[in-house]
Coordinates of C-alpha atoms and ligand atoms in Angstrom, one line a residue:
X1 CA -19.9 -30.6 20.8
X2 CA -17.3 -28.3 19.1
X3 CA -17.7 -24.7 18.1
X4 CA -17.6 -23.8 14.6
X5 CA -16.1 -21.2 12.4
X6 CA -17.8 -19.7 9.3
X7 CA -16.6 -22.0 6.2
X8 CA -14.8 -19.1 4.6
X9 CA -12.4 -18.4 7.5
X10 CA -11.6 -21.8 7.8
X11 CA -9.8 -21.7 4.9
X12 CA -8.4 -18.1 4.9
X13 CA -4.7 -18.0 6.3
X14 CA -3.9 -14.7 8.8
X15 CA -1.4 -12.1 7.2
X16 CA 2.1 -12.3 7.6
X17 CA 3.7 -8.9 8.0
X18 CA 7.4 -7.8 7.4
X19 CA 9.0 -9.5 10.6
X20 CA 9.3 -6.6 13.6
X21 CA 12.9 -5.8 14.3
X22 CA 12.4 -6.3 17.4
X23 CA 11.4 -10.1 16.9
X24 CA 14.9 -10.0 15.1
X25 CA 17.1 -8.5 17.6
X26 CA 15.8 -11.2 20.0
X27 CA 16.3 -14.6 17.8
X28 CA 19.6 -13.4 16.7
X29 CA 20.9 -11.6 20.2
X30 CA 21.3 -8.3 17.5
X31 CA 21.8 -4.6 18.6
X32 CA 21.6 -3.1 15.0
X33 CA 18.8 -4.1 12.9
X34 CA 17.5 -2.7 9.9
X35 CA 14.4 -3.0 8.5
X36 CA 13.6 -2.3 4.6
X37 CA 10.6 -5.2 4.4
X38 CA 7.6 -2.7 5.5
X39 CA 8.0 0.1 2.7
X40 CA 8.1 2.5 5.9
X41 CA 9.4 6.0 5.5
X42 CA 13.0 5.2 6.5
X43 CA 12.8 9.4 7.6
X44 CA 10.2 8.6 9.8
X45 CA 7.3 11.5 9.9
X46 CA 7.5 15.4 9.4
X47 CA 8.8 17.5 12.8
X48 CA 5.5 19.0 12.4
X49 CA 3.7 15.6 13.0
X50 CA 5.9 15.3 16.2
X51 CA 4.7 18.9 17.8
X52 CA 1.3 18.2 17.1
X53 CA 1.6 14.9 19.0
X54 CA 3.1 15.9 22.1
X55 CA 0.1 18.6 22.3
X56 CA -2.4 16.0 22.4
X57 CA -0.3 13.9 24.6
X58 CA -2.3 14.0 27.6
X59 CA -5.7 13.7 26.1
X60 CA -5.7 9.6 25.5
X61 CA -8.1 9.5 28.3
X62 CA -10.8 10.8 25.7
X63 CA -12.5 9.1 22.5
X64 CA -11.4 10.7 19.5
X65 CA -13.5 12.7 17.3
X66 CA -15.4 9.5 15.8
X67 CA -16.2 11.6 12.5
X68 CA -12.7 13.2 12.2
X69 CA -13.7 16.4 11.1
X70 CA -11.1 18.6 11.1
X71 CA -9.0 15.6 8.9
X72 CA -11.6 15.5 6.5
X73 CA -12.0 18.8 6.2
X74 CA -8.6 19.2 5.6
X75 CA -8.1 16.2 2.8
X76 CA -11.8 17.8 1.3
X77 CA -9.8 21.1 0.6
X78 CA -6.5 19.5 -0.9
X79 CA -8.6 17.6 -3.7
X80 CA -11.5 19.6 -3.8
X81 CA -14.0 17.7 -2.9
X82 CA -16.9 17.7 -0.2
X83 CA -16.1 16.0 3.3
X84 CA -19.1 14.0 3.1
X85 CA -17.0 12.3 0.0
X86 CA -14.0 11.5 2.3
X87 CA -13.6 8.7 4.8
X88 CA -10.7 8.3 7.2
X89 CA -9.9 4.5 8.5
X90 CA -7.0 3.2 10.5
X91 CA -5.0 2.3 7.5
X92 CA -6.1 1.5 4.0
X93 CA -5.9 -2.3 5.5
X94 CA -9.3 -1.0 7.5
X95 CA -10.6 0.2 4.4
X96 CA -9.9 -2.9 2.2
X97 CA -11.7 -4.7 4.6
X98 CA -14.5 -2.7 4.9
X99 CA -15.3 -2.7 1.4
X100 CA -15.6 -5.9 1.3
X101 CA -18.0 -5.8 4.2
X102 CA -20.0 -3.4 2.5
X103 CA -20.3 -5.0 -0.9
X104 CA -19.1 -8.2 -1.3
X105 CA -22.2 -10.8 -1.4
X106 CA -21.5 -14.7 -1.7
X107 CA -21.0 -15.4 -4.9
X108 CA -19.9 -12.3 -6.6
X109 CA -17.1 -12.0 -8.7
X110 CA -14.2 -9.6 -7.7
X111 CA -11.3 -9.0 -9.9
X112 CA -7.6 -8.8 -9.1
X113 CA -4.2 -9.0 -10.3
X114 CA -1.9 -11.6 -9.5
X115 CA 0.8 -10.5 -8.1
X116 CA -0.5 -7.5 -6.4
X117 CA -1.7 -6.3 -2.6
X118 CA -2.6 -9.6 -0.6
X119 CA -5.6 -8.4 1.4
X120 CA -7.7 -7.6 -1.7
X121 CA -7.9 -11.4 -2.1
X122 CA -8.0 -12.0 1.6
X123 CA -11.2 -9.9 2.2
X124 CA -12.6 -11.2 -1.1
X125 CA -12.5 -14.9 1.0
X126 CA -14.0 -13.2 4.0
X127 CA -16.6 -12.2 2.4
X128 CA -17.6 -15.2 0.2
X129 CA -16.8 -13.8 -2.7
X130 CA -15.1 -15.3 -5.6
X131 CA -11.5 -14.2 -7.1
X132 CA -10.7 -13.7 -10.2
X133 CA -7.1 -13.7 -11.0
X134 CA -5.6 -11.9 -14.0
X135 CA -1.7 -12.3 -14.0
X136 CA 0.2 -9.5 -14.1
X137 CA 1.4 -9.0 -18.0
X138 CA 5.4 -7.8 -17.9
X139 CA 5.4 -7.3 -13.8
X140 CA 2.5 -4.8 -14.5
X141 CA -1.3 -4.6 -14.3
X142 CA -3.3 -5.9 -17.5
X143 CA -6.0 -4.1 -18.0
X144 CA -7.2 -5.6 -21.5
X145 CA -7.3 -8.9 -19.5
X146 CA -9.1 -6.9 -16.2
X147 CA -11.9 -6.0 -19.0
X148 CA -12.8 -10.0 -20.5
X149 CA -13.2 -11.3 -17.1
X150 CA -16.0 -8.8 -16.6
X151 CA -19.4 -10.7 -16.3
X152 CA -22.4 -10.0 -14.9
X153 CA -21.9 -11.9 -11.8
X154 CA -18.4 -8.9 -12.0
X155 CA -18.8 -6.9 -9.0
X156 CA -15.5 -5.4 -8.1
X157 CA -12.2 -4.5 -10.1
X158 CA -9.1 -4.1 -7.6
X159 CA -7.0 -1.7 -9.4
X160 CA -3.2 -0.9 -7.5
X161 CA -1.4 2.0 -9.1
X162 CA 2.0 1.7 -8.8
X163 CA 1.6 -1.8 -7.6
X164 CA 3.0 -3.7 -4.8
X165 CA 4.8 -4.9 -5.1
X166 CA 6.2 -4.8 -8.5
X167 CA 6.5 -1.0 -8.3
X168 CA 5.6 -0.7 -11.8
X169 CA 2.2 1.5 -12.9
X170 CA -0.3 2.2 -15.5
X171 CA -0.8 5.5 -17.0
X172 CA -3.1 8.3 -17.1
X173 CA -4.4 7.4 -20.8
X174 CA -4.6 3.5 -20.0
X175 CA -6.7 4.1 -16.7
X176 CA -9.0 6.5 -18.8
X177 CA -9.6 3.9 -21.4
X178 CA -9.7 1.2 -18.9
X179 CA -13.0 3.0 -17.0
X180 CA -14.4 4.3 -19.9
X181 CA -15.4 0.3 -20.9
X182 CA -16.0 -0.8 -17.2
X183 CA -19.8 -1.2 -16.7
X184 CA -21.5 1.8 -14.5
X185 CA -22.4 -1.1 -11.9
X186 CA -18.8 -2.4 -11.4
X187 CA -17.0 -1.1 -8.7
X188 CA -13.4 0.6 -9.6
X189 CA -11.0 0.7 -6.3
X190 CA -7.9 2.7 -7.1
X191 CA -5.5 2.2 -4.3
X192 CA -2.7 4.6 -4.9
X193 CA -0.7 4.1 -1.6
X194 CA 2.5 4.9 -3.2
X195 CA 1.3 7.6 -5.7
X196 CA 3.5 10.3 -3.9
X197 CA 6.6 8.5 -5.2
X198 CA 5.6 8.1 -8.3
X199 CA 8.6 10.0 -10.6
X200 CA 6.8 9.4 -14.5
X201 CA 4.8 12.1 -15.9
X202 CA 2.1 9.9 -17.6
X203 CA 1.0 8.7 -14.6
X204 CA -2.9 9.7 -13.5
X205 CA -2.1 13.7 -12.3
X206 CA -5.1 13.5 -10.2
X207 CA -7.4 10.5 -9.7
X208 CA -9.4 12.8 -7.3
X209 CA -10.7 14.4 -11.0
X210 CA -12.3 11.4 -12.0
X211 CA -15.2 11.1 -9.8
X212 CA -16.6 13.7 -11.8
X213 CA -17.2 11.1 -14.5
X214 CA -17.0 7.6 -12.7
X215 CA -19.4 7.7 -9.5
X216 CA -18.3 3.6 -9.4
X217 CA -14.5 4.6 -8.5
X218 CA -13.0 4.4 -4.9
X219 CA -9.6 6.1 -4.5
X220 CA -8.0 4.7 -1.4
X221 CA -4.6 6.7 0.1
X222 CA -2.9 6.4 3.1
X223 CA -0.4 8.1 5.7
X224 CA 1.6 4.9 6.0
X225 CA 4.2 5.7 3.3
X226 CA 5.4 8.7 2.3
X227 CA 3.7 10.8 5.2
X228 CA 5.8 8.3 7.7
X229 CA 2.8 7.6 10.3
X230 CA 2.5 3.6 9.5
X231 CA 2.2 2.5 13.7
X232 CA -0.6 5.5 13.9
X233 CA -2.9 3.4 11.0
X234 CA -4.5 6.1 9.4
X235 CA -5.4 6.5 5.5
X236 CA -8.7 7.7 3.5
X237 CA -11.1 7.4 0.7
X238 CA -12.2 9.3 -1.4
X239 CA -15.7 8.6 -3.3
X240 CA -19.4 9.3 -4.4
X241 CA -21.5 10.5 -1.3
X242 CA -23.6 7.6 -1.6
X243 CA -20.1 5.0 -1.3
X244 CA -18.7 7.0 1.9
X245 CA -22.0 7.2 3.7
X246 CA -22.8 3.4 3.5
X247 CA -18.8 2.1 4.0
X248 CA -19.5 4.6 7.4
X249 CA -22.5 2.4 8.3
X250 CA -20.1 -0.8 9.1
X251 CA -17.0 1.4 10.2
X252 CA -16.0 0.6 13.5
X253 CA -17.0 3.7 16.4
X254 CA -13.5 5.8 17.0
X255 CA -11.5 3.4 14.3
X256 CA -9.1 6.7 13.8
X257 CA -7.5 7.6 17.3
X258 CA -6.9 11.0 18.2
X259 CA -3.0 10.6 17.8
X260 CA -3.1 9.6 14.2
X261 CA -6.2 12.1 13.5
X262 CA -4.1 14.7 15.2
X263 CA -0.7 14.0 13.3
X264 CA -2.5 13.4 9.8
X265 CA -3.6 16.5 10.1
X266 CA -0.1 17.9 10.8
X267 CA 1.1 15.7 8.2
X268 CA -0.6 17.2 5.5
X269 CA 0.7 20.6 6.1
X270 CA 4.2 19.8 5.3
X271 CA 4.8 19.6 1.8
X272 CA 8.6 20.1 2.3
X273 CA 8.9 16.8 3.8
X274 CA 7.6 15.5 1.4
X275 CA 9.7 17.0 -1.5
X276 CA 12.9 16.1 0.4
X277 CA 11.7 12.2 1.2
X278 CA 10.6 11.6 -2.5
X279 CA 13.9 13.3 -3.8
X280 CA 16.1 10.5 -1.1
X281 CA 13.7 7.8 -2.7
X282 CA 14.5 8.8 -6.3
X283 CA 18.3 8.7 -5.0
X284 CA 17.7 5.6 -3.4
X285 CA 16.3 3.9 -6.2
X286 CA 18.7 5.0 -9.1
X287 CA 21.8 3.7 -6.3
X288 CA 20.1 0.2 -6.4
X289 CA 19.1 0.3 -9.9
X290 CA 23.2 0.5 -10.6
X291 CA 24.4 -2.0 -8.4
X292 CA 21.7 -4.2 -9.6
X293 CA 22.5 -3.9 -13.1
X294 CA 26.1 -4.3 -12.3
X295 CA 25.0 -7.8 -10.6
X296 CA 23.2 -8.5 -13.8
X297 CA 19.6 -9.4 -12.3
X298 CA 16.4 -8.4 -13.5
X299 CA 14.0 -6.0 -12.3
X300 CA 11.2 -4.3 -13.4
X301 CA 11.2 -0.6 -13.3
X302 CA 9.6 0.8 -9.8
X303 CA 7.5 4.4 -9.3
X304 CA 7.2 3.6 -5.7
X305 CA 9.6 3.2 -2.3
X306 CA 10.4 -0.8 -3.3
X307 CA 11.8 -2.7 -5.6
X308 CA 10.9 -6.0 -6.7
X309 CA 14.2 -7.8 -8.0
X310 CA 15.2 -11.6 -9.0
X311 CA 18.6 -12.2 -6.8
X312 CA 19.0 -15.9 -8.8
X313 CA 19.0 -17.4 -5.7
X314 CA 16.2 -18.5 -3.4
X315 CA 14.9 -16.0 -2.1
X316 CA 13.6 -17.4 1.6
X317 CA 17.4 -18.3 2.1
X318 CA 18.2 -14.9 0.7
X319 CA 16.0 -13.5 3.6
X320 CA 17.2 -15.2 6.5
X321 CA 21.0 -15.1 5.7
X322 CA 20.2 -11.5 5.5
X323 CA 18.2 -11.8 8.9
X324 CA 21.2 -13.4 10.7
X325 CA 23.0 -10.1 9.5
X326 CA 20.7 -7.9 10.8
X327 CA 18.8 -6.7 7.5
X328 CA 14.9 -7.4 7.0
X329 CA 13.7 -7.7 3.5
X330 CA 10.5 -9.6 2.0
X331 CA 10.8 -13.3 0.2
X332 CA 8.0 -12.6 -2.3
X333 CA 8.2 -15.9 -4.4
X334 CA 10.9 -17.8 -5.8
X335 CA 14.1 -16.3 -6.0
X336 CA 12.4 -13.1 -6.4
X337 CA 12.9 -10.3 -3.0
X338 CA 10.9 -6.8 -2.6
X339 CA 13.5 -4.3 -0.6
X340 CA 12.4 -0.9 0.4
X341 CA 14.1 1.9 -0.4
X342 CA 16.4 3.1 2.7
X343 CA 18.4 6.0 3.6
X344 CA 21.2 6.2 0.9
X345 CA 23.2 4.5 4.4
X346 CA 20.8 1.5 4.5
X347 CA 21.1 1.1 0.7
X348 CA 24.6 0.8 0.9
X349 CA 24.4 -1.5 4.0
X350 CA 21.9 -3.4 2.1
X351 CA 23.9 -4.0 -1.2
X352 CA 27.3 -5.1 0.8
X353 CA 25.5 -8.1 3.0
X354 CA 23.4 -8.8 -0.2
X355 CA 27.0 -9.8 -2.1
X356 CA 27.9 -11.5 1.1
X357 CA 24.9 -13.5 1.2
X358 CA 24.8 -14.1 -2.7
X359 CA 28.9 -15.3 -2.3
X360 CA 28.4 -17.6 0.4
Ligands
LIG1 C1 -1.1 -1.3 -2.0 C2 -1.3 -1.2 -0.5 N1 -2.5 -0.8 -0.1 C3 -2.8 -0.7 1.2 C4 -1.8 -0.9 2.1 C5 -2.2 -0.8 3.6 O1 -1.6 0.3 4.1 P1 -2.1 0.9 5.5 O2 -3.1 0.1 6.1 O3 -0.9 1.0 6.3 O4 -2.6 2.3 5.2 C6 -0.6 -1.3 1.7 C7 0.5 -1.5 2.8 O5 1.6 -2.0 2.5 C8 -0.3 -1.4 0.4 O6 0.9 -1.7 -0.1

């Protein structure tokens, strides 16, 4: 007799994350390795994040504070909102999943983009749920589209604003008139992980306003980007009271450790960090916007910490001549790469074993 999986795993393939640089270093026998396939904060985290570590340093003995008060006190003061509407998980990726988990019945129809964040579909599979795909219209999220596929069977809509990762967003007015059409009983999720980069001025000021009028919206952020803390998995959501309490009924005891509660926290209180990373990303970008353009490929315009460029050749060669050189970047589909934006050093770096690669 053999043991037997649930039929929708069997089906479901596991996610394939930017390759480590470590896992790099040791196929090639590198030293130097650079890694722009993550969209990790090539800064790394605040000083402040790094004090507050060492003082809990010695205190891994203990469970973490399973409600993380303190952190949602904290995030409940920046948008002004109760704590009992804010949810800390260890990463967004936690909290795409446990959405799922929490609404998600066999059968139901949940609506995503195509090409857009890979676990919405992922957990959609899990669950039983069916996908249903609207392609992206121009690299960017169609939200006339979004609305005809709404049915009754229509039980979530997977919004991601700036997307990954085509960078490119929807703006304040569009999201307005998107939700005011959405049926009451259809779930919204608004994952804004790269919102802090976002350089436009029509995009949605503050998503956090919004619950006022749309008690079916979940707004999903995380500290993986532009706060930097992307190996301490720690993100939130922010929703109705009745959404939080019943996504806390399913979440895993202690899922935020104490060394991501404590440097979130930290995180949070240094705005100047973040000024000065978002100003190296603008840099960043407008550098590999011009060399680009100069190489004459095409690329949609990005408000977030990657770009999502055709490099006319195929791109899973592109990535592992690059590997051999000791520069990780993400094949996304055919001779189309994502790169994250580096330190103005890495962009450089990036750009001269690009036109090597590209030459040979
Ligand atoms: C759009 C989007 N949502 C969620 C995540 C998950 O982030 P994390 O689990 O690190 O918070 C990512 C990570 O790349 C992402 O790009």
């Amino acid at each position: 007799m053999s043991i037997s999986f649930r039929k929708e795993i069997k089906d479901l393939v596991a996610y394939k994350p930017g390759k480590p640089i470590e896992d790099v270093k040791r196929e090639y026998g590198l030293t130097d390795v650079i890694k722009l396939a993550s969209n990790e904060n090539p800064l790394g985290a605040s000083p402040k994040v790094k004090e507050a570590l060492k003082k809990v340093m010695d205190e891994f003995a203990l469970y973490p504070d399973g409600n993380c008060t303190e952190l949602k006190n904290a995030i409940s003061k920046k948008f002004n909102v109760q704590p009992t509407q804010v949810l800390p998980s260890a990463g967004s990726d936690e909290m795409v999943d446990m959405i799922a988990k929490t609404f998600v019945n066999h059968g139901d129809e949940i609506i995503m983009a195509d090409i857009t964040f890979p676990r919405y579909i992922a957990t959609t599979k899990m669950m039983g749920g069916i996908p249903v795909i609207v392609p992206l219209k121009n690299w960017t999220y169609d939200l006339d589209g979004i609305l005809e596929k709404i049915t009754p069977k229509t039980k979530i809509i997977w919004l991601c604003n700036p997307n990954n990762p085509t960078g490119t967003m929807v703006t304040e007015n569009e999201i307005l008139n998107f939700l005011k059409k959405v049926p009451s009983n259809v779930i919204v999720i608004y994952d804004e992980a790269y919102n802090e980069y976002v350089t436009r001025d029509d995009y949605p000021k503050n998503s956090v306003n919004l619950l006022k009028d749309y008690s079916n919206l979940i707004i999903l952020k995380t500290f993986s980007k532009m706060y930097g803390l992307a190996s301490l998995r720690v993100g939130y959501t922010i929703s109705s009271e009745e959404i939080i309490a019943n996504i806390n009924k399913i979440r895993c005891p202690f899922d935020v450790n104490r060394f991501a509660q404590a440097a979130a926290l930290a995180a949070l209180q240094d705005e100047d960090f973040v000024k000065k990373c978002y100003e190296l990303n603008k840099q960043g970008k407008e550098y590999l916007y011009s060399e680009f353009d100069k190489m004459g490929f095409e690329y949609p315009k990005s408000e977030t910490n990657h770009i999502f460029v055709n490099v006319e050749q195929d791109a899973q060669q592109v990535f592992l001549e690059l590997q051999k050189r000791g520069m990780i970047i993400r094949p996304m589909m055919g001779t189309w790469i994502r790169v994250s934006i580096g330190t103005m050093e890495q962009n450089k770096l990036f750009i001269e074993k690009l036109k090597e690669v590209l030459k040979k």
